[in-house]
mmCIF file of C-alpha atoms and ligand atoms in Angstrom:
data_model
loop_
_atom_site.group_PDB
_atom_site.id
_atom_site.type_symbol
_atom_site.label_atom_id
_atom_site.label_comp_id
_atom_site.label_asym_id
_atom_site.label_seq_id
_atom_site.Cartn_x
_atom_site.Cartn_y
_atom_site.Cartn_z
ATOM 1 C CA UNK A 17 0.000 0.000 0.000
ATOM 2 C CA UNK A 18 2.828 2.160 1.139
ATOM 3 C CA UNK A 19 4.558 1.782 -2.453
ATOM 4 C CA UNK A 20 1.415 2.026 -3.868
ATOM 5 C CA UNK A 21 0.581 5.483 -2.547
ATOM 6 C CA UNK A 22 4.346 6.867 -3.436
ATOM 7 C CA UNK A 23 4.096 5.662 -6.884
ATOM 8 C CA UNK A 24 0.795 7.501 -7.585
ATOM 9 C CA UNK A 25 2.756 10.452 -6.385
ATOM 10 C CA UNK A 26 5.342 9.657 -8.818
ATOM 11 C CA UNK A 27 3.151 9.596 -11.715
ATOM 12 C CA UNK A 28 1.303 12.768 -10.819
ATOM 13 C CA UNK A 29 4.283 14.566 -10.196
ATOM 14 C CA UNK A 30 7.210 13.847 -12.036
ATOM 15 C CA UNK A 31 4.879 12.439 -15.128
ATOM 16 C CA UNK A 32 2.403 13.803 -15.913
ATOM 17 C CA UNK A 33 3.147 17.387 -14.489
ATOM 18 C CA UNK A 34 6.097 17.540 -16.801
ATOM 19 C CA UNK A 35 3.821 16.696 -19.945
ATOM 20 C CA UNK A 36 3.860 13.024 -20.256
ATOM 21 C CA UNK A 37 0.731 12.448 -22.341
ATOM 22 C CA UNK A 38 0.842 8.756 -23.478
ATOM 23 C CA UNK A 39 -2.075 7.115 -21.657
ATOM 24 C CA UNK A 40 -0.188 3.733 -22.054
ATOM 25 C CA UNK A 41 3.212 4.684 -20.761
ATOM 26 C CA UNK A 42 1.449 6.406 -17.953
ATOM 27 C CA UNK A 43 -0.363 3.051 -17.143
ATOM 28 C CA UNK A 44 2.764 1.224 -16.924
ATOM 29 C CA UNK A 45 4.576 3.611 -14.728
ATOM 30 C CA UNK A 46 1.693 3.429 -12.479
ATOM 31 C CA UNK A 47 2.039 -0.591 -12.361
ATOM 32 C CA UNK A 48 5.046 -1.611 -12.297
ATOM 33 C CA UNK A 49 6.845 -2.137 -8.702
ATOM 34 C CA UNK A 50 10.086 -0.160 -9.492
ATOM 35 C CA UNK A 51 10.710 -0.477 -5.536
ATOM 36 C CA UNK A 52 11.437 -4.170 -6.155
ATOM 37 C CA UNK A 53 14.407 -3.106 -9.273
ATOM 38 C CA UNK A 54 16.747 -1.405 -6.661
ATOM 39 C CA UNK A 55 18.448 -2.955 -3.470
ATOM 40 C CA UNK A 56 16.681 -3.465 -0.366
ATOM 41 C CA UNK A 57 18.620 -0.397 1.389
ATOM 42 C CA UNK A 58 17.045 1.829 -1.050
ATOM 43 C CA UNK A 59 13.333 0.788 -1.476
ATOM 44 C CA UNK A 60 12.346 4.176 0.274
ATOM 45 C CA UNK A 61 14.037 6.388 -2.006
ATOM 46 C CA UNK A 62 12.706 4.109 -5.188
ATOM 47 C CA UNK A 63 10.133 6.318 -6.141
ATOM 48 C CA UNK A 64 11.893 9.675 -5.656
ATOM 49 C CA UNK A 65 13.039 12.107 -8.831
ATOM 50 C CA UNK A 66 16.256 10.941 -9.295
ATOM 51 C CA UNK A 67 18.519 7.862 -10.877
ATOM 52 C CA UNK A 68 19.969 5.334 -7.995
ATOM 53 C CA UNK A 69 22.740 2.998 -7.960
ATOM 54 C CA UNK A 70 22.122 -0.877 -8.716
ATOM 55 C CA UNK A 71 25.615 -1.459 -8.086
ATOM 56 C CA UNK A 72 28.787 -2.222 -10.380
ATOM 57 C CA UNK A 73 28.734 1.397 -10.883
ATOM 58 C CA UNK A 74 25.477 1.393 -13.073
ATOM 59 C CA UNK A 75 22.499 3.383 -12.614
ATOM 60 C CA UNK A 76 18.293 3.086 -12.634
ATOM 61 C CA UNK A 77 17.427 6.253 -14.376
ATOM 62 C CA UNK A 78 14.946 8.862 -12.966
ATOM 63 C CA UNK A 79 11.527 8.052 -13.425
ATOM 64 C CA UNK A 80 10.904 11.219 -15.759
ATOM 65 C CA UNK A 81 13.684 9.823 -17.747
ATOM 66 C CA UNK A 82 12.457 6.822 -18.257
ATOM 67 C CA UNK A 83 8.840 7.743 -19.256
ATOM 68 C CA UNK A 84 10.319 9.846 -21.865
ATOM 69 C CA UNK A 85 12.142 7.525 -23.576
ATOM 70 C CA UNK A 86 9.145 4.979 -23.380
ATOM 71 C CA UNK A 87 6.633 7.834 -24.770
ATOM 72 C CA UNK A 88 9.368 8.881 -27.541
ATOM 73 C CA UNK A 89 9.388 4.905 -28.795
ATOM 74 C CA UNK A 90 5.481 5.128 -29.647
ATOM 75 C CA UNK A 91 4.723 1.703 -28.488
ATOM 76 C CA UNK A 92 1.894 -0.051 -29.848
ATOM 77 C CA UNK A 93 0.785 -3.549 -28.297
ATOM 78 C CA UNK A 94 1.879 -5.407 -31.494
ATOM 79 C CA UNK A 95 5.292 -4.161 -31.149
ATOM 80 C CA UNK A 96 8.585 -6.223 -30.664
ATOM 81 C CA UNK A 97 11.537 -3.891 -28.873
ATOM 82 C CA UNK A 98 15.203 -3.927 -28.722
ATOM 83 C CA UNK A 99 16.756 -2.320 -25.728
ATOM 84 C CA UNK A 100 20.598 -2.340 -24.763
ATOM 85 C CA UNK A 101 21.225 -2.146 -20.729
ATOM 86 C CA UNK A 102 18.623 -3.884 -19.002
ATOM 87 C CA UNK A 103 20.942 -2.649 -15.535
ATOM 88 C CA UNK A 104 17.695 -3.315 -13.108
ATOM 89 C CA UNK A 105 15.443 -4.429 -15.742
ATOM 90 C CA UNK A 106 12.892 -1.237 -14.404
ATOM 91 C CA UNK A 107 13.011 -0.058 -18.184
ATOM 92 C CA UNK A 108 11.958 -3.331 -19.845
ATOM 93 C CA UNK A 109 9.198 -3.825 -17.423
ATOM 94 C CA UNK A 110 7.861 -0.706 -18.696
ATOM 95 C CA UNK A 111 7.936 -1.323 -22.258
ATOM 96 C CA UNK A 112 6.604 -5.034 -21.625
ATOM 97 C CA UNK A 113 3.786 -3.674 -20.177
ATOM 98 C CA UNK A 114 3.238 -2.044 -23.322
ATOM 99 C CA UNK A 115 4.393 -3.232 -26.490
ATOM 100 C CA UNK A 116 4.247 -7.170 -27.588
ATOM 101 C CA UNK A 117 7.685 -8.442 -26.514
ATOM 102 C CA UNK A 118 11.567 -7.063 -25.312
ATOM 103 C CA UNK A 119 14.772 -8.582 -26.406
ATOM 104 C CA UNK A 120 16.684 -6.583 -23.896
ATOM 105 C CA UNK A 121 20.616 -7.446 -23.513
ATOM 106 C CA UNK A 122 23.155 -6.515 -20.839
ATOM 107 C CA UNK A 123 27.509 -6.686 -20.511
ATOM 108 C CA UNK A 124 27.615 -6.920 -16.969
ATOM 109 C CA UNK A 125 26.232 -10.841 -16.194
ATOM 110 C CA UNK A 126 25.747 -9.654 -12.217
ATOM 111 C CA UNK A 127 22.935 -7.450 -13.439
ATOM 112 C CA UNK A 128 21.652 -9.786 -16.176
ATOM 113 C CA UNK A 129 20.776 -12.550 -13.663
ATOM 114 C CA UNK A 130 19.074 -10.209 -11.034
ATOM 115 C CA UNK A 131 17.020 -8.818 -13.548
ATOM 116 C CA UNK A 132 16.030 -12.338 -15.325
ATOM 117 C CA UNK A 133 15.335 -13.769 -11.569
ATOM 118 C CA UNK A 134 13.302 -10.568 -11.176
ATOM 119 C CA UNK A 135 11.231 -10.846 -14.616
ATOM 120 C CA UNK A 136 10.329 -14.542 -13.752
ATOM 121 C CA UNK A 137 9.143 -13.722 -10.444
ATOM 122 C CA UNK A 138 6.989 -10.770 -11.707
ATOM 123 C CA UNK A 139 6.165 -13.194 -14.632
ATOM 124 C CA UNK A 140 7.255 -10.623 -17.186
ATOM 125 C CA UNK A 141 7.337 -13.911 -19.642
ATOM 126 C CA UNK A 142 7.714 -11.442 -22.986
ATOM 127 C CA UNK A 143 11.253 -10.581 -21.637
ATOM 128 C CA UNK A 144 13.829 -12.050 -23.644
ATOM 129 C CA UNK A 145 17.550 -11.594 -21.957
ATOM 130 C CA UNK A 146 21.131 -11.698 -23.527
ATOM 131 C CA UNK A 147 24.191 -11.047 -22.085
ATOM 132 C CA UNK A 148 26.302 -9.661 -24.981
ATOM 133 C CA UNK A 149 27.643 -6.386 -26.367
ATOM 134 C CA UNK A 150 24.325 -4.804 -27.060
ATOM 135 C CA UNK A 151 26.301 -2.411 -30.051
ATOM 136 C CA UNK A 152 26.054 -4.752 -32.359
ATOM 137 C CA UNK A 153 22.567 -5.658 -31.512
ATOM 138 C CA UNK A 154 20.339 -8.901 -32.244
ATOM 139 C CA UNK A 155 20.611 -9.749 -35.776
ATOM 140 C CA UNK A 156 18.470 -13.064 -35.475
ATOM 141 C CA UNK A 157 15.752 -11.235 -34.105
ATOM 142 C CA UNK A 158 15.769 -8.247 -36.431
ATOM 143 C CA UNK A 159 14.130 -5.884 -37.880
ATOM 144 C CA UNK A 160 12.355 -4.329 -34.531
ATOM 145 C CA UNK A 161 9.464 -1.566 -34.230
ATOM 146 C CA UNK A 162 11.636 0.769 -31.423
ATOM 147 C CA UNK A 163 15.599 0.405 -30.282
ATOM 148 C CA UNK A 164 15.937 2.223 -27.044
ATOM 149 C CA UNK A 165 19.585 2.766 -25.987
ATOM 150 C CA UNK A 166 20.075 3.360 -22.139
ATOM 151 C CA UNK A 167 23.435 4.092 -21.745
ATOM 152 C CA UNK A 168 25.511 7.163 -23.737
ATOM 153 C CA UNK A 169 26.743 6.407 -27.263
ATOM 154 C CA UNK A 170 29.908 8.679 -28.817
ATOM 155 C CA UNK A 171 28.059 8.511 -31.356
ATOM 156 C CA UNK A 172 24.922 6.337 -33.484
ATOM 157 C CA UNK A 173 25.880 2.566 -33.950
ATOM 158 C CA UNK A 174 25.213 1.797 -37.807
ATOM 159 C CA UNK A 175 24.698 -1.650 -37.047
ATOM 160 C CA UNK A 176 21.643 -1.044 -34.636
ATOM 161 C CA UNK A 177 20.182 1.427 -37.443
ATOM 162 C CA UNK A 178 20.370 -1.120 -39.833
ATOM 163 C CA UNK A 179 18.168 -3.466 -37.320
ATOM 164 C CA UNK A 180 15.304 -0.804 -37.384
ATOM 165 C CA UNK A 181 12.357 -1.946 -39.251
ATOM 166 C CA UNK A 182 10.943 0.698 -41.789
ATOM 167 C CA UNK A 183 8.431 2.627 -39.526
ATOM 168 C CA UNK A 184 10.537 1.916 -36.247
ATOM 169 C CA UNK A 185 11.840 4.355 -33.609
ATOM 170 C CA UNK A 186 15.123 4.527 -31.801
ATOM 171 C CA UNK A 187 16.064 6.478 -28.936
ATOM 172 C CA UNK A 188 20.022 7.100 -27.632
ATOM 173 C CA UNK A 189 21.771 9.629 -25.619
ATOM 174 C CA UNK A 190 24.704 10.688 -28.014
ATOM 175 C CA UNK A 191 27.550 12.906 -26.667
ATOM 176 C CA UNK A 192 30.784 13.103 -24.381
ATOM 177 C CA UNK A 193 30.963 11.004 -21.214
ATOM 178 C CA UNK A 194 29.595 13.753 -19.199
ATOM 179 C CA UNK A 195 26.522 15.151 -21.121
ATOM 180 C CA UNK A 196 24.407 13.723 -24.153
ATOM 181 C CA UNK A 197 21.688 14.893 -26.312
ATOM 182 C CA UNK A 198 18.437 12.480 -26.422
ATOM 183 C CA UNK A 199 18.170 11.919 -30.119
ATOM 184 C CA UNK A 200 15.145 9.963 -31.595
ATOM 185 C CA UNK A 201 15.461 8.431 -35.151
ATOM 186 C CA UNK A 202 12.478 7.549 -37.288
ATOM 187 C CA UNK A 203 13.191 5.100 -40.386
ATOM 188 C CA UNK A 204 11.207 6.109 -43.362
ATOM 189 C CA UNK A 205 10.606 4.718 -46.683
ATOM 190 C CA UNK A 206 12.603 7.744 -47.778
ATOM 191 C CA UNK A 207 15.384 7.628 -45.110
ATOM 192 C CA UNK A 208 16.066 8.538 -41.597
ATOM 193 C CA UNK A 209 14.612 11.437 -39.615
ATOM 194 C CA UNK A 210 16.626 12.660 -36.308
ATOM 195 C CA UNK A 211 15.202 14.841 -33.459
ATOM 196 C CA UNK A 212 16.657 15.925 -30.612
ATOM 197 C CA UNK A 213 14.500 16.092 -27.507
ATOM 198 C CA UNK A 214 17.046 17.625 -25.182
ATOM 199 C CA UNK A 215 20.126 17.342 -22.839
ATOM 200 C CA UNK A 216 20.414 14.062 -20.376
ATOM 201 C CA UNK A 217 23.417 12.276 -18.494
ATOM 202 C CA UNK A 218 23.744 8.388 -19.103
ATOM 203 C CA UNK A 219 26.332 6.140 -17.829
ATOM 204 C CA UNK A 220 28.884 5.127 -21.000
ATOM 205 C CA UNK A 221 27.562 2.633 -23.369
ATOM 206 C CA UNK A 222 30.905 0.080 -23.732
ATOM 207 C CA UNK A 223 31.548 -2.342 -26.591
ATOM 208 C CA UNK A 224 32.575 -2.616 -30.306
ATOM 209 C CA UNK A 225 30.233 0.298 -32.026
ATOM 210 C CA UNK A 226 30.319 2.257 -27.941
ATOM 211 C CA UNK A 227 33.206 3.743 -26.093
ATOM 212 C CA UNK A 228 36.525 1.393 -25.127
ATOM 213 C CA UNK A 229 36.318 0.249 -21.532
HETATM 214 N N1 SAM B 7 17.634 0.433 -18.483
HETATM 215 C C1 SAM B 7 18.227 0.315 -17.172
HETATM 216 C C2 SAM B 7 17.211 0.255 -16.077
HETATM 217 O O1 SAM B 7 16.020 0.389 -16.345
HETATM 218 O O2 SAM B 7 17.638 0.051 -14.935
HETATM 219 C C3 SAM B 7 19.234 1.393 -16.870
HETATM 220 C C4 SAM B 7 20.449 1.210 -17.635
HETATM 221 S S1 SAM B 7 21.937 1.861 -16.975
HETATM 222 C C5 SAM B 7 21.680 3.585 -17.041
HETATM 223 C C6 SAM B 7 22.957 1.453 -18.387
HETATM 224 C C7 SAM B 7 23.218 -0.020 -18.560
HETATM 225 O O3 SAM B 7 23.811 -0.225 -19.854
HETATM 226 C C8 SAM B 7 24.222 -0.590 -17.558
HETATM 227 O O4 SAM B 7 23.670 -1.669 -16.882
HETATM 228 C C9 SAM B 7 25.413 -0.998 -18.428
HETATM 229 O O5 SAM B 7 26.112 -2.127 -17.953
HETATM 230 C C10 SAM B 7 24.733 -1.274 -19.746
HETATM 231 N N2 SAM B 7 25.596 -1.255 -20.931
HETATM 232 C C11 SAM B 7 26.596 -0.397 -21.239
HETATM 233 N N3 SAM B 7 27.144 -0.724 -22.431
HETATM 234 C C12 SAM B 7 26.473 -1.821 -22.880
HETATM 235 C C13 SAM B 7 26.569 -2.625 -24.047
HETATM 236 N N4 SAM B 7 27.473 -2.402 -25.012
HETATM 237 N N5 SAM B 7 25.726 -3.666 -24.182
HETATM 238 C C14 SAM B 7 24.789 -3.933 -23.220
HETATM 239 N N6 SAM B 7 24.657 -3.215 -22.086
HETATM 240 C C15 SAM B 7 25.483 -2.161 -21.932
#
């Protein structure tokens, strides 16, 4: 009940005060437990306006963050998404509660299992995990409806543009280590549209088409 109470908070405040309109994303925020995606030491801070540690120096980004992205991806319930950095898993839950199914993959095999362990016991069964370099993205599985990128890019990964079906949506942070810009890609029949949709701060995405380590 407690949880309950400061996540309807969450969703009034943080969502939709700042303009989050999409009735569907603002569903899911308002269902799914994020409480349970960080450590037990921080379950009281869970649904406050800001990222938390989840430990080997990775992050859960803010709630306002995350219902961004989600709105950006315009999710449909027939859609199949790719996301690189599952970190908690708080993210995919979101989108699962949306679209049809999320190949999600992680590098860091610590936070791959306690999100997997999570999604069973939540019985998030349209979860698919992979512990890989997400950069190079899931070829068997493509071409996907939305890409969402939670971790900072140098710059756009060809190889996860190439995945995007014609019609999809990506969203990535692109910049320096310190600051990126939240770009969102549409794939036409006629090419590729980019918008930015403002400054953010993302841990740095690692691997082949990412920074070095
Ligand atoms: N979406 C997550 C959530 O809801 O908790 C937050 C992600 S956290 C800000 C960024 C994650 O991206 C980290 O867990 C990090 O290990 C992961 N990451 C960084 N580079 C990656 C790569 N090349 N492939 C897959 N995961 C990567």
């Amino acid at each position: 009940m407690k949880y309950k109470r400061q996540r309807e908070e969450m969703v009034k405040r943080q969502i939709v005060a700042r303009g989050i309109t999409d009735e569907k994303v603002i569903t899911a925020m308002r269902s799914v437990p994020r409480h349970l995606f960080v450590s037990e030491a921080l379950t009281d801070q869970a649904y406050g306006d800001f990222p938390l540690p989840i430990g080997e120096q990775q992050t859960i980004s803010q709630p306002y963050i995350v219902a961004e992205m989600t709105q950006a991806l315009q999710l449909s319930k027939k859609d199949r998404v790719l996301e690189i950095g599952t970190g908690s898993g708080y993210q995919a839950a979101i989108i699962a509660q949306i679209g049809y199914r999320v190949y999600t993959i992680e590098r860091i095999h610590s936070l791959l299992l306690k999100a997997r362990s999570l999604f069973d016991r939540l019985l998030y069964h349209n979860i698919i995990t992979r512990y890989s370099d997400g950069t190079t993205g899931w070829a068997d599985e493509s071409p996907f409806d939305a890409i969402i990128i939670t971790a900072g890019a140098p710059s756009i990964p060809e190889t996860l543009v190439s995945q995007l079906a014609v019609g999809g949506r990506m969203v990535i942070p692109v910049g320096d280590q310190h600051s990126q810009e939240l770009i969102k890609l549409h794939r036409e029949k006629d090419g590729i549209h980019k918008t930015n949709l403002g400054g953010c701060r993302f841990v740095k995405l690692i691997g082949e088409q990412g920074w070095r380590e």
